[in-house]
């Protein structure tokens, strides 16, 4: 079993139980020196950023679960990659697998991605309120003309 740090859709218990039925939630965790970003094609990634923190959920996965997530994250296309990163869970620092976009290009989130999946999961896991507010800032109203940039805070 390996640890996996989720910061987007895979924080959702229902979605993860469908994709990876054997996955075991460990609890809330954080990835320091990275920031959350929405990139093309409208989903989340983490980008190295000294002093920033991404909050998420730590899971324990089987090798079969990892293969499923590799397919779900479309690793074979070359858009996403994965790496082991140090994450904090409580007072411990652990190594956990995480997925990221190789060449992040800023984008708007897919409709419903944050509102229906990421934000409810962040609230369910009781991630810090200031972090949840920062995630809420990524939500774009239909028809809104919001400039998107890589410097968006989180």
PDB file of C-alpha atoms in Angstrom:
ATOM      1  CA  UNK A   1       0.000   0.000   0.000  1.00  0.00           C
ATOM      2  CA  UNK A   2       1.184   3.513  -0.869  1.00  0.00           C
ATOM      3  CA  UNK A   3       0.069   6.915   0.294  1.00  0.00           C
ATOM      4  CA  UNK A   4      -1.584   9.306  -2.145  1.00  0.00           C
ATOM      5  CA  UNK A   5      -2.261  13.030  -1.610  1.00  0.00           C
ATOM      6  CA  UNK A   6      -5.451  14.286  -3.283  1.00  0.00           C
ATOM      7  CA  UNK A   7      -6.199  18.012  -3.612  1.00  0.00           C
ATOM      8  CA  UNK A   8      -8.972  18.125  -6.236  1.00  0.00           C
ATOM      9  CA  UNK A   9     -11.765  15.760  -7.260  1.00  0.00           C
ATOM     10  CA  UNK A  10     -10.101  12.792  -5.569  1.00  0.00           C
ATOM     11  CA  UNK A  11     -10.752  14.323  -2.144  1.00  0.00           C
ATOM     12  CA  UNK A  12     -14.379  13.247  -2.682  1.00  0.00           C
ATOM     13  CA  UNK A  13     -15.253  10.056  -0.776  1.00  0.00           C
ATOM     14  CA  UNK A  14     -17.956   8.931  -3.199  1.00  0.00           C
ATOM     15  CA  UNK A  15     -15.852   9.490  -6.302  1.00  0.00           C
ATOM     16  CA  UNK A  16     -12.831   7.757  -4.824  1.00  0.00           C
ATOM     17  CA  UNK A  17     -14.909   4.806  -3.610  1.00  0.00           C
ATOM     18  CA  UNK A  18     -16.215   4.361  -7.178  1.00  0.00           C
ATOM     19  CA  UNK A  19     -12.788   4.618  -8.790  1.00  0.00           C
ATOM     20  CA  UNK A  20     -10.762   2.853  -6.114  1.00  0.00           C
ATOM     21  CA  UNK A  21     -13.032   0.739  -3.874  1.00  0.00           C
ATOM     22  CA  UNK A  22     -10.090  -0.528  -1.797  1.00  0.00           C
ATOM     23  CA  UNK A  23      -8.742   2.992  -1.096  1.00  0.00           C
ATOM     24  CA  UNK A  24      -8.578   3.846   2.600  1.00  0.00           C
ATOM     25  CA  UNK A  25      -8.880   7.485   3.668  1.00  0.00           C
ATOM     26  CA  UNK A  26      -6.137   8.453   6.127  1.00  0.00           C
ATOM     27  CA  UNK A  27      -7.278  12.036   6.738  1.00  0.00           C
ATOM     28  CA  UNK A  28      -6.576  15.668   6.005  1.00  0.00           C
ATOM     29  CA  UNK A  29      -3.015  16.553   5.044  1.00  0.00           C
ATOM     30  CA  UNK A  30      -1.064  19.393   3.482  1.00  0.00           C
ATOM     31  CA  UNK A  31       1.607  19.838   0.836  1.00  0.00           C
ATOM     32  CA  UNK A  32       3.903  22.726   1.691  1.00  0.00           C
ATOM     33  CA  UNK A  33       5.766  24.913  -0.801  1.00  0.00           C
ATOM     34  CA  UNK A  34       3.138  24.317  -3.483  1.00  0.00           C
ATOM     35  CA  UNK A  35       0.017  26.167  -4.539  1.00  0.00           C
ATOM     36  CA  UNK A  36      -3.321  25.066  -5.943  1.00  0.00           C
ATOM     37  CA  UNK A  37      -4.085  26.154  -9.507  1.00  0.00           C
ATOM     38  CA  UNK A  38      -6.748  25.562 -12.132  1.00  0.00           C
ATOM     39  CA  UNK A  39      -5.154  24.793 -15.469  1.00  0.00           C
ATOM     40  CA  UNK A  40      -6.167  23.551 -18.890  1.00  0.00           C
ATOM     41  CA  UNK A  41      -8.337  21.539 -19.358  1.00  0.00           C
ATOM     42  CA  UNK A  42     -10.129  23.139 -16.356  1.00  0.00           C
ATOM     43  CA  UNK A  43      -8.995  20.955 -13.478  1.00  0.00           C
ATOM     44  CA  UNK A  44      -6.669  21.334 -10.496  1.00  0.00           C
ATOM     45  CA  UNK A  45      -2.946  20.899 -10.247  1.00  0.00           C
ATOM     46  CA  UNK A  46      -0.241  21.797  -7.763  1.00  0.00           C
ATOM     47  CA  UNK A  47       2.633  24.088  -8.686  1.00  0.00           C
ATOM     48  CA  UNK A  48       5.818  24.581  -6.679  1.00  0.00           C
ATOM     49  CA  UNK A  49       5.612  27.885  -4.792  1.00  0.00           C
ATOM     50  CA  UNK A  50       7.846  28.609  -1.787  1.00  0.00           C
ATOM     51  CA  UNK A  51       5.817  29.482   1.301  1.00  0.00           C
ATOM     52  CA  UNK A  52       2.453  28.384  -0.142  1.00  0.00           C
ATOM     53  CA  UNK A  53       0.428  25.395   1.075  1.00  0.00           C
ATOM     54  CA  UNK A  54      -2.069  23.065  -0.590  1.00  0.00           C
ATOM     55  CA  UNK A  55      -4.496  21.266   1.706  1.00  0.00           C
ATOM     56  CA  UNK A  56      -6.038  17.956   0.745  1.00  0.00           C
ATOM     57  CA  UNK A  57      -6.676  14.361   1.714  1.00  0.00           C
ATOM     58  CA  UNK A  58      -4.282  11.495   2.254  1.00  0.00           C
ATOM     59  CA  UNK A  59      -5.342   8.039   1.010  1.00  0.00           C
ATOM     60  CA  UNK A  60      -3.800   4.587   1.312  1.00  0.00           C
ATOM     61  CA  UNK A  61      -3.893   2.881  -2.107  1.00  0.00           C
ATOM     62  CA  UNK A  62      -3.127  -0.541  -3.527  1.00  0.00           C
ATOM     63  CA  UNK A  63      -1.059  -0.889  -6.694  1.00  0.00           C
ATOM     64  CA  UNK A  64      -4.325  -1.638  -8.538  1.00  0.00           C
ATOM     65  CA  UNK A  65      -5.779   1.661  -7.243  1.00  0.00           C
ATOM     66  CA  UNK A  66      -2.699   3.509  -8.499  1.00  0.00           C
ATOM     67  CA  UNK A  67      -3.142   1.955 -11.948  1.00  0.00           C
ATOM     68  CA  UNK A  68      -6.783   3.096 -11.933  1.00  0.00           C
ATOM     69  CA  UNK A  69      -5.770   6.646 -10.953  1.00  0.00           C
ATOM     70  CA  UNK A  70      -3.045   6.680 -13.613  1.00  0.00           C
ATOM     71  CA  UNK A  71      -5.768   5.965 -16.182  1.00  0.00           C
ATOM     72  CA  UNK A  72      -8.208   8.448 -14.577  1.00  0.00           C
ATOM     73  CA  UNK A  73      -5.547  11.182 -14.602  1.00  0.00           C
ATOM     74  CA  UNK A  74      -4.644  10.151 -18.174  1.00  0.00           C
ATOM     75  CA  UNK A  75      -0.932   9.734 -17.413  1.00  0.00           C
ATOM     76  CA  UNK A  76      -0.375   8.045 -20.783  1.00  0.00           C
ATOM     77  CA  UNK A  77      -1.334  11.272 -22.619  1.00  0.00           C
ATOM     78  CA  UNK A  78       1.593  13.108 -21.055  1.00  0.00           C
ATOM     79  CA  UNK A  79      -0.629  15.902 -19.695  1.00  0.00           C
ATOM     80  CA  UNK A  80      -0.363  14.731 -16.079  1.00  0.00           C
ATOM     81  CA  UNK A  81       2.605  13.288 -14.260  1.00  0.00           C
ATOM     82  CA  UNK A  82       3.009  11.894 -10.769  1.00  0.00           C
ATOM     83  CA  UNK A  83       5.683  12.145  -8.120  1.00  0.00           C
ATOM     84  CA  UNK A  84       6.220  11.398  -4.454  1.00  0.00           C
ATOM     85  CA  UNK A  85       6.171  14.538  -2.323  1.00  0.00           C
ATOM     86  CA  UNK A  86       6.569  15.165   1.417  1.00  0.00           C
ATOM     87  CA  UNK A  87       3.170  15.878   2.989  1.00  0.00           C
ATOM     88  CA  UNK A  88       2.220  16.740   6.558  1.00  0.00           C
ATOM     89  CA  UNK A  89      -0.415  14.637   8.290  1.00  0.00           C
ATOM     90  CA  UNK A  90      -0.832  15.805  11.857  1.00  0.00           C
ATOM     91  CA  UNK A  91       2.665  16.114  13.302  1.00  0.00           C
ATOM     92  CA  UNK A  92       4.216  13.658  10.833  1.00  0.00           C
ATOM     93  CA  UNK A  93       5.863  14.203   7.469  1.00  0.00           C
ATOM     94  CA  UNK A  94       5.131  11.345   5.078  1.00  0.00           C
ATOM     95  CA  UNK A  95       5.950  10.644   1.425  1.00  0.00           C
ATOM     96  CA  UNK A  96       2.861  10.520  -0.761  1.00  0.00           C
ATOM     97  CA  UNK A  97       2.189  10.155  -4.445  1.00  0.00           C
ATOM     98  CA  UNK A  98       0.521  13.155  -6.085  1.00  0.00           C
ATOM     99  CA  UNK A  99      -0.493  14.034  -9.631  1.00  0.00           C
ATOM    100  CA  UNK A 100       0.361  17.288 -11.391  1.00  0.00           C
ATOM    101  CA  UNK A 101       0.167  18.887 -14.836  1.00  0.00           C
ATOM    102  CA  UNK A 102       3.560  18.922 -16.572  1.00  0.00           C
ATOM    103  CA  UNK A 103       3.076  22.228 -18.390  1.00  0.00           C
ATOM    104  CA  UNK A 104       0.414  24.189 -16.495  1.00  0.00           C
ATOM    105  CA  UNK A 105      -1.484  26.813 -18.477  1.00  0.00           C
ATOM    106  CA  UNK A 106      -4.006  28.898 -16.486  1.00  0.00           C
ATOM    107  CA  UNK A 107      -7.675  28.236 -17.201  1.00  0.00           C
ATOM    108  CA  UNK A 108     -11.151  28.562 -15.783  1.00  0.00           C
ATOM    109  CA  UNK A 109     -12.502  25.561 -13.885  1.00  0.00           C
ATOM    110  CA  UNK A 110     -14.879  23.204 -15.673  1.00  0.00           C
ATOM    111  CA  UNK A 111     -18.483  24.070 -14.718  1.00  0.00           C
ATOM    112  CA  UNK A 112     -19.415  22.306 -11.485  1.00  0.00           C
ATOM    113  CA  UNK A 113     -15.904  20.990 -10.808  1.00  0.00           C
ATOM    114  CA  UNK A 114     -15.286  23.193  -7.788  1.00  0.00           C
ATOM    115  CA  UNK A 115     -18.891  23.782  -6.693  1.00  0.00           C
ATOM    116  CA  UNK A 116     -20.084  20.179  -6.892  1.00  0.00           C
ATOM    117  CA  UNK A 117     -16.939  18.227  -6.098  1.00  0.00           C
ATOM    118  CA  UNK A 118     -13.865  19.993  -4.718  1.00  0.00           C
ATOM    119  CA  UNK A 119     -15.515  22.461  -2.324  1.00  0.00           C
ATOM    120  CA  UNK A 120     -17.956  19.963  -0.745  1.00  0.00           C
ATOM    121  CA  UNK A 121     -15.045  17.563  -0.206  1.00  0.00           C
ATOM    122  CA  UNK A 122     -12.874  20.313   1.307  1.00  0.00           C
ATOM    123  CA  UNK A 123     -15.699  21.147   3.726  1.00  0.00           C
ATOM    124  CA  UNK A 124     -16.351  17.490   4.536  1.00  0.00           C
ATOM    125  CA  UNK A 125     -12.679  16.996   5.446  1.00  0.00           C
ATOM    126  CA  UNK A 126     -12.765  20.232   7.471  1.00  0.00           C
ATOM    127  CA  UNK A 127      -9.864  21.809   5.620  1.00  0.00           C
ATOM    128  CA  UNK A 128      -8.926  25.257   6.989  1.00  0.00           C
ATOM    129  CA  UNK A 129     -11.602  27.914   6.397  1.00  0.00           C
ATOM    130  CA  UNK A 130      -9.155  30.393   4.880  1.00  0.00           C
ATOM    131  CA  UNK A 131      -8.090  27.721   2.396  1.00  0.00           C
ATOM    132  CA  UNK A 132     -11.721  26.944   1.512  1.00  0.00           C
ATOM    133  CA  UNK A 133     -12.339  30.672   0.938  1.00  0.00           C
ATOM    134  CA  UNK A 134      -9.318  30.749  -1.364  1.00  0.00           C
ATOM    135  CA  UNK A 135     -10.739  27.786  -3.317  1.00  0.00           C
ATOM    136  CA  UNK A 136     -14.101  29.575  -3.534  1.00  0.00           C
ATOM    137  CA  UNK A 137     -12.327  32.481  -5.246  1.00  0.00           C
ATOM    138  CA  UNK A 138     -11.693  30.193  -8.234  1.00  0.00           C
ATOM    139  CA  UNK A 139     -15.437  29.730  -8.861  1.00  0.00           C
ATOM    140  CA  UNK A 140     -16.507  31.680 -11.937  1.00  0.00           C
ATOM    141  CA  UNK A 141     -20.116  32.722 -12.473  1.00  0.00           C
ATOM    142  CA  UNK A 142     -21.522  31.790 -15.885  1.00  0.00           C
ATOM    143  CA  UNK A 143     -20.754  34.572 -18.334  1.00  0.00           C
ATOM    144  CA  UNK A 144     -18.325  36.311 -15.977  1.00  0.00           C
ATOM    145  CA  UNK A 145     -15.315  37.901 -17.607  1.00  0.00           C
ATOM    146  CA  UNK A 146     -12.574  37.042 -15.154  1.00  0.00           C
ATOM    147  CA  UNK A 147      -8.922  37.284 -16.142  1.00  0.00           C
ATOM    148  CA  UNK A 148      -7.170  34.097 -15.106  1.00  0.00           C
ATOM    149  CA  UNK A 149      -3.522  34.078 -14.193  1.00  0.00           C
ATOM    150  CA  UNK A 150      -0.989  31.757 -12.655  1.00  0.00           C
ATOM    151  CA  UNK A 151      -0.586  34.197  -9.794  1.00  0.00           C
ATOM    152  CA  UNK A 152      -4.086  33.477  -8.515  1.00  0.00           C
ATOM    153  CA  UNK A 153      -3.768  33.018  -4.729  1.00  0.00           C
ATOM    154  CA  UNK A 154      -3.907  29.705  -2.859  1.00  0.00           C
TER     155      UNK A 154
END
